[in-house]
Amino acid sequence: MAKRVRVVRMSVEQPLWRALTAYRILTMLYAILLAVFGREKYDRPWVAVAFLAVMTVWTLATLPKVAGAAACTKRFLGADLTLALVGILVTPLADFQAQHVDGPTLPSIWTAGSVLAFAIKGGWRWAAFASTFVAVANLIERAEPSRDTLHNVLLVWVASIAIGYVVEVARASERTLARALEIEAATRERERLARDIHDSVLQVLAMVQRRGTAIGGEAAELGRMAGEQEVALRTLVSSGLVPPTRVSEDAAEGAVVRTVETDDDETGVPAETDLRVLLAPHAGSRVTFAEPGAPVLLTPAAAGELAAAVGAALDNVRVHAGESAQAWILVEDWPDEVIVTVRDDGPGIPEGRLAQAEGEGRLGVALSIRGRLRDLGGTAELISVPGQGTEVELKVPKVSRGKAGSVR
């Protein structure tokens, strides 16, 4: 059964909306407590009670509206800000001394929640718009604005604009990250296709060219044409023009998605593959295979890619070291990683030859070996001394098996 292992990257805005929800509830309770403990100062307590009752019902009823950007509409923001402004302006009706004595308004710091909603929803420009209305309302409410009043108004205005600007920067960073992940996913898919082409089509064309040239006659012409197609295809692959398959929408949105086709056991955890089974067919008169006595278990995807990398290394031995070269495969199963070493007794690789081959579009080592190991989170180290053979060491980390259907 196919299992889709998914790690979803949550939007950077979501914690801000959750914090705003908690802020609105806490400041609502704070405003109520201020009114209860200062009830003696109200000349018209029924005005304070009526407003706080409306504010409480509104706050609790509109909690879903501040759960995310989609739900927080312009109509809600306008109504929420209007309620805050009304609470500021009706404060002198409940307390006749409010215009002359510094003290909290009826909504108190609950008003800042409305401004913060503007900032999170629309950025610093929306925050400046909302905080300006709040500043004007506070100055009107105070017939004789004091230094503290001006200080508080300026503080709310600057803080809300700063928060709005931070939100805009976070959104831009999120879009950049999503685009980078999309490009990375497309690049990896392009490299995977290039590896498949190298391991199949290019190898066949190279073989046809060699055999045709050796046979001669009409076969030589066929070999020449195959060689031309090989060069053209290598150029296409190395230039990055191999079209990738469709990148999933999850990758474009910044999610990390990996799909593995495998059989599941009764717990729903993907079954593992014995690497020895995949490598054993390589053993023969010219290839010695040394394996541990116990199964070397990896996920099917990791085992398949590692076996393909070993096959690519052996292909390089046959092509560059000759049909008579001897090769050895050594498998080591460690607690946290699997190491496969492929060694040969060929002439070795001259210094700078790998870089030259990559420049010519011969990407066997770059894609079929190192590219595969990189995608698995492993490494491929190549050691070659002219006249003393070549050794390729492939390391793949083991993936711990956590809850059913998940990968940690």
Short mmCIF file of N, CA and C in Angstrom, two decimals, residues 117-223:
data_model
loop_
_atom_site.label_atom_id
_atom_site.label_comp_id
_atom_site.label_asym_id
_atom_site.label_seq_id
_atom_site.Cartn_x
_atom_site.Cartn_y
_atom_site.Cartn_z
N ALA A 117 -5.16 43.38 15.37
CA ALA A 117 -5.82 42.60 14.32
C ALA A 117 -5.60 43.25 12.95
N PHE A 118 -5.68 44.57 12.90
CA PHE A 118 -5.37 45.28 11.65
C PHE A 118 -3.93 45.03 11.23
N ALA A 119 -3.00 45.07 12.20
CA ALA A 119 -1.58 44.90 11.89
C ALA A 119 -1.29 43.51 11.34
N ILE A 120 -1.87 42.48 11.95
CA ILE A 120 -1.60 41.11 11.50
C ILE A 120 -2.27 40.84 10.16
N LYS A 121 -3.43 41.41 9.97
CA LYS A 121 -4.16 41.17 8.73
C LYS A 121 -3.55 41.90 7.54
N GLY A 122 -3.23 43.18 7.72
CA GLY A 122 -2.84 43.99 6.56
C GLY A 122 -1.48 44.63 6.61
N GLY A 123 -0.70 44.42 7.68
CA GLY A 123 0.62 45.00 7.73
C GLY A 123 0.64 46.37 8.37
N TRP A 124 1.75 47.07 8.20
CA TRP A 124 1.96 48.32 8.94
C TRP A 124 1.04 49.44 8.47
N ARG A 125 0.64 49.45 7.20
CA ARG A 125 -0.24 50.52 6.73
C ARG A 125 -1.61 50.42 7.38
N TRP A 126 -2.14 49.19 7.47
CA TRP A 126 -3.42 49.00 8.14
C TRP A 126 -3.30 49.34 9.61
N ALA A 127 -2.17 48.98 10.23
CA ALA A 127 -1.96 49.29 11.64
C ALA A 127 -1.94 50.79 11.87
N ALA A 128 -1.27 51.53 10.98
CA ALA A 128 -1.22 52.99 11.11
C ALA A 128 -2.61 53.59 10.98
N PHE A 129 -3.42 53.04 10.06
CA PHE A 129 -4.79 53.53 9.86
C PHE A 129 -5.60 53.36 11.14
N ALA A 130 -5.58 52.15 11.72
CA ALA A 130 -6.40 51.88 12.90
C ALA A 130 -5.90 52.63 14.12
N SER A 131 -4.57 52.65 14.33
CA SER A 131 -4.05 53.31 15.52
C SER A 131 -4.26 54.82 15.47
N THR A 132 -4.33 55.41 14.28
CA THR A 132 -4.62 56.83 14.16
C THR A 132 -6.01 57.15 14.67
N PHE A 133 -6.99 56.33 14.32
CA PHE A 133 -8.36 56.53 14.83
C PHE A 133 -8.39 56.39 16.35
N VAL A 134 -7.68 55.42 16.88
CA VAL A 134 -7.64 55.23 18.34
C VAL A 134 -7.00 56.44 19.01
N ALA A 135 -5.92 56.97 18.39
CA ALA A 135 -5.25 58.13 18.97
C ALA A 135 -6.18 59.35 19.01
N VAL A 136 -6.90 59.57 17.92
CA VAL A 136 -7.82 60.71 17.87
C VAL A 136 -8.93 60.54 18.91
N ALA A 137 -9.45 59.32 19.04
CA ALA A 137 -10.52 59.08 20.01
C ALA A 137 -10.02 59.34 21.43
N ASN A 138 -8.81 58.92 21.75
CA ASN A 138 -8.26 59.15 23.09
C ASN A 138 -8.06 60.64 23.36
N LEU A 139 -7.61 61.39 22.35
CA LEU A 139 -7.41 62.83 22.53
C LEU A 139 -8.75 63.54 22.70
N ILE A 140 -9.79 63.08 22.02
CA ILE A 140 -11.12 63.68 22.18
C ILE A 140 -11.67 63.36 23.56
N GLU A 141 -11.46 62.10 23.99
CA GLU A 141 -11.98 61.68 25.30
C GLU A 141 -11.35 62.47 26.43
N ARG A 142 -10.07 62.82 26.26
CA ARG A 142 -9.39 63.67 27.25
C ARG A 142 -9.53 65.12 26.80
N ALA A 143 -10.38 65.85 27.46
CA ALA A 143 -10.55 67.26 27.10
C ALA A 143 -9.26 68.02 27.30
N GLU A 144 -8.48 67.60 28.28
CA GLU A 144 -7.20 68.23 28.56
C GLU A 144 -6.14 67.12 28.54
N PRO A 145 -5.62 66.74 27.36
CA PRO A 145 -4.66 65.64 27.27
C PRO A 145 -3.40 65.93 28.08
N SER A 146 -3.00 64.97 28.90
CA SER A 146 -1.79 65.09 29.71
C SER A 146 -0.61 64.48 28.96
N ARG A 147 0.57 64.61 29.58
CA ARG A 147 1.76 64.01 28.99
C ARG A 147 1.63 62.50 28.92
N ASP A 148 1.05 61.88 29.95
CA ASP A 148 0.87 60.43 29.95
C ASP A 148 -0.06 59.98 28.82
N THR A 149 -1.11 60.78 28.58
CA THR A 149 -2.04 60.44 27.50
C THR A 149 -1.32 60.47 26.15
N LEU A 150 -0.56 61.52 25.90
CA LEU A 150 0.18 61.62 24.65
C LEU A 150 1.20 60.50 24.53
N HIS A 151 1.85 60.15 25.65
CA HIS A 151 2.83 59.07 25.64
C HIS A 151 2.18 57.74 25.27
N ASN A 152 1.03 57.44 25.88
CA ASN A 152 0.33 56.18 25.60
C ASN A 152 -0.16 56.11 24.16
N VAL A 153 -0.67 57.23 23.65
CA VAL A 153 -1.14 57.27 22.27
C VAL A 153 0.00 57.00 21.31
N LEU A 154 1.14 57.66 21.54
CA LEU A 154 2.30 57.48 20.66
C LEU A 154 2.84 56.05 20.76
N LEU A 155 2.82 55.48 21.96
CA LEU A 155 3.31 54.11 22.15
C LEU A 155 2.48 53.11 21.36
N VAL A 156 1.15 53.24 21.43
CA VAL A 156 0.27 52.32 20.68
C VAL A 156 0.49 52.50 19.19
N TRP A 157 0.64 53.71 18.74
CA TRP A 157 0.80 53.98 17.31
C TRP A 157 2.10 53.37 16.79
N VAL A 158 3.21 53.60 17.49
CA VAL A 158 4.51 53.08 17.05
C VAL A 158 4.56 51.56 17.15
N ALA A 159 4.06 51.01 18.27
CA ALA A 159 4.12 49.55 18.47
C ALA A 159 3.29 48.81 17.42
N SER A 160 2.11 49.33 17.11
CA SER A 160 1.27 48.64 16.13
C SER A 160 1.91 48.68 14.74
N ILE A 161 2.50 49.81 14.37
CA ILE A 161 3.17 49.90 13.07
C ILE A 161 4.36 48.95 13.02
N ALA A 162 5.11 48.86 14.11
CA ALA A 162 6.26 47.95 14.15
C ALA A 162 5.82 46.50 13.99
N ILE A 163 4.75 46.12 14.68
CA ILE A 163 4.25 44.75 14.56
C ILE A 163 3.77 44.48 13.14
N GLY A 164 3.07 45.46 12.55
CA GLY A 164 2.62 45.29 11.17
C GLY A 164 3.77 45.11 10.21
N TYR A 165 4.85 45.86 10.44
CA TYR A 165 6.02 45.73 9.56
C TYR A 165 6.67 44.36 9.71
N VAL A 166 6.77 43.87 10.95
CA VAL A 166 7.34 42.53 11.19
C VAL A 166 6.50 41.46 10.49
N VAL A 167 5.19 41.63 10.53
CA VAL A 167 4.31 40.65 9.86
C VAL A 167 4.57 40.66 8.36
N GLU A 168 4.72 41.83 7.76
CA GLU A 168 5.00 41.91 6.32
C GLU A 168 6.33 41.25 5.98
N VAL A 169 7.35 41.47 6.81
CA VAL A 169 8.66 40.83 6.57
C VAL A 169 8.53 39.31 6.68
N ALA A 170 7.78 38.85 7.67
CA ALA A 170 7.60 37.40 7.85
C ALA A 170 6.88 36.79 6.65
N ARG A 171 5.88 37.50 6.13
CA ARG A 171 5.17 36.99 4.95
C ARG A 171 6.09 36.92 3.75
N ALA A 172 6.91 37.96 3.55
CA ALA A 172 7.84 37.95 2.42
C ALA A 172 8.85 36.81 2.56
N SER A 173 9.33 36.58 3.77
CA SER A 173 10.27 35.48 4.00
C SER A 173 9.60 34.14 3.74
N GLU A 174 8.34 34.02 4.13
CA GLU A 174 7.62 32.77 3.91
C GLU A 174 7.44 32.49 2.42
N ARG A 175 7.12 33.55 1.65
CA ARG A 175 6.97 33.36 0.21
C ARG A 175 8.31 32.98 -0.43
N THR A 176 9.39 33.60 0.05
CA THR A 176 10.71 33.26 -0.48
C THR A 176 11.07 31.83 -0.17
N LEU A 177 10.77 31.38 1.05
CA LEU A 177 11.06 30.00 1.43
C LEU A 177 10.24 29.02 0.61
N ALA A 178 8.96 29.34 0.39
CA ALA A 178 8.11 28.45 -0.40
C ALA A 178 8.64 28.33 -1.83
N ARG A 179 9.08 29.46 -2.38
CA ARG A 179 9.64 29.43 -3.74
C ARG A 179 10.93 28.62 -3.78
N ALA A 180 11.77 28.79 -2.74
CA ALA A 180 13.03 28.03 -2.68
C ALA A 180 12.75 26.54 -2.58
N LEU A 181 11.76 26.15 -1.79
CA LEU A 181 11.42 24.74 -1.66
C LEU A 181 10.86 24.19 -2.97
N GLU A 182 10.11 25.02 -3.69
CA GLU A 182 9.58 24.59 -4.98
C GLU A 182 10.72 24.36 -5.97
N ILE A 183 11.68 25.30 -5.98
CA ILE A 183 12.82 25.15 -6.88
C ILE A 183 13.65 23.93 -6.50
N GLU A 184 13.83 23.71 -5.19
CA GLU A 184 14.61 22.55 -4.74
C GLU A 184 13.93 21.25 -5.15
N ALA A 185 12.59 21.20 -4.98
CA ALA A 185 11.87 19.99 -5.36
C ALA A 185 11.99 19.73 -6.86
N ALA A 186 11.88 20.81 -7.66
CA ALA A 186 12.01 20.64 -9.11
C ALA A 186 13.42 20.21 -9.49
N THR A 187 14.41 20.78 -8.80
CA THR A 187 15.80 20.42 -9.10
C THR A 187 16.08 18.97 -8.76
N ARG A 188 15.60 18.51 -7.62
CA ARG A 188 15.81 17.12 -7.22
C ARG A 188 15.12 16.16 -8.19
N GLU A 189 13.93 16.55 -8.66
CA GLU A 189 13.23 15.69 -9.61
C GLU A 189 13.98 15.65 -10.94
N ARG A 190 14.53 16.80 -11.33
CA ARG A 190 15.31 16.85 -12.58
C ARG A 190 16.56 15.97 -12.45
N GLU A 191 17.20 16.03 -11.28
CA GLU A 191 18.39 15.20 -11.07
C GLU A 191 18.03 13.72 -11.06
N ARG A 192 16.87 13.39 -10.49
CA ARG A 192 16.45 11.99 -10.47
C ARG A 192 16.23 11.47 -11.89
N LEU A 193 15.58 12.30 -12.73
CA LEU A 193 15.36 11.89 -14.11
C LEU A 193 16.70 11.77 -14.85
N ALA A 194 17.62 12.70 -14.56
CA ALA A 194 18.93 12.63 -15.20
C ALA A 194 19.66 11.35 -14.80
N ARG A 195 19.53 10.95 -13.53
CA ARG A 195 20.16 9.70 -13.09
C ARG A 195 19.56 8.51 -13.82
N ASP A 196 18.22 8.51 -13.93
CA ASP A 196 17.57 7.40 -14.63
C ASP A 196 18.03 7.33 -16.09
N ILE A 197 18.15 8.51 -16.71
CA ILE A 197 18.60 8.52 -18.12
C ILE A 197 20.04 8.00 -18.20
N HIS A 198 20.87 8.45 -17.27
CA HIS A 198 22.27 8.00 -17.30
C HIS A 198 22.37 6.50 -17.10
N ASP A 199 21.55 5.95 -16.18
CA ASP A 199 21.65 4.54 -15.86
C ASP A 199 21.01 3.65 -16.92
N SER A 200 20.27 4.20 -17.84
CA SER A 200 19.57 3.37 -18.83
C SER A 200 19.94 3.78 -20.25
N VAL A 201 19.38 4.89 -20.71
CA VAL A 201 19.54 5.27 -22.12
C VAL A 201 20.99 5.54 -22.48
N LEU A 202 21.69 6.33 -21.67
CA LEU A 202 23.07 6.68 -22.01
C LEU A 202 23.98 5.46 -22.00
N GLN A 203 23.75 4.57 -21.05
CA GLN A 203 24.58 3.37 -20.99
C GLN A 203 24.36 2.50 -22.23
N VAL A 204 23.10 2.40 -22.67
CA VAL A 204 22.79 1.60 -23.86
C VAL A 204 23.42 2.23 -25.10
N LEU A 205 23.31 3.55 -25.24
CA LEU A 205 23.90 4.22 -26.40
C LEU A 205 25.42 4.05 -26.42
N ALA A 206 26.05 4.16 -25.25
CA ALA A 206 27.49 3.98 -25.19
C ALA A 206 27.89 2.56 -25.58
N MET A 207 27.09 1.57 -25.13
CA MET A 207 27.39 0.18 -25.48
C MET A 207 27.22 -0.05 -26.98
N VAL A 208 26.16 0.52 -27.58
CA VAL A 208 25.94 0.37 -29.02
C VAL A 208 27.10 1.00 -29.80
N GLN A 209 27.58 2.13 -29.32
CA GLN A 209 28.70 2.77 -30.01
C GLN A 209 29.95 1.89 -29.96
N ARG A 210 30.26 1.35 -28.79
CA ARG A 210 31.46 0.52 -28.66
C ARG A 210 31.35 -0.75 -29.49
N ARG A 211 30.20 -1.42 -29.38
CA ARG A 211 30.04 -2.69 -30.12
C ARG A 211 30.01 -2.44 -31.63
N GLY A 212 29.34 -1.37 -32.05
CA GLY A 212 29.27 -1.08 -33.48
C GLY A 212 30.63 -0.78 -34.06
N THR A 213 31.43 -0.01 -33.32
CA THR A 213 32.78 0.31 -33.79
C THR A 213 33.64 -0.95 -33.88
N ALA A 214 33.47 -1.86 -32.91
CA ALA A 214 34.26 -3.09 -32.90
C ALA A 214 33.86 -4.03 -34.05
N ILE A 215 32.56 -4.08 -34.37
CA ILE A 215 32.09 -5.00 -35.42
C ILE A 215 32.45 -4.45 -36.80
N GLY A 216 32.33 -3.13 -37.00
CA GLY A 216 32.65 -2.53 -38.27
C GLY A 216 31.51 -2.64 -39.27
N GLY A 217 31.72 -2.18 -40.49
CA GLY A 217 30.70 -2.24 -41.53
C GLY A 217 29.53 -1.33 -41.22
N GLU A 218 28.30 -1.83 -41.51
CA GLU A 218 27.11 -1.04 -41.24
C GLU A 218 26.91 -0.81 -39.75
N ALA A 219 27.39 -1.78 -38.96
CA ALA A 219 27.27 -1.61 -37.51
C ALA A 219 28.09 -0.41 -37.04
N ALA A 220 29.21 -0.11 -37.70
CA ALA A 220 30.02 1.03 -37.31
C ALA A 220 29.26 2.34 -37.51
N GLU A 221 28.50 2.42 -38.62
CA GLU A 221 27.68 3.62 -38.86
C GLU A 221 26.61 3.76 -37.79
N LEU A 222 26.00 2.60 -37.43
CA LEU A 222 25.00 2.62 -36.36
C LEU A 222 25.63 3.07 -35.04
N GLY A 223 26.86 2.60 -34.80
CA GLY A 223 27.56 3.01 -33.59
C GLY A 223 27.87 4.49 -33.59
#
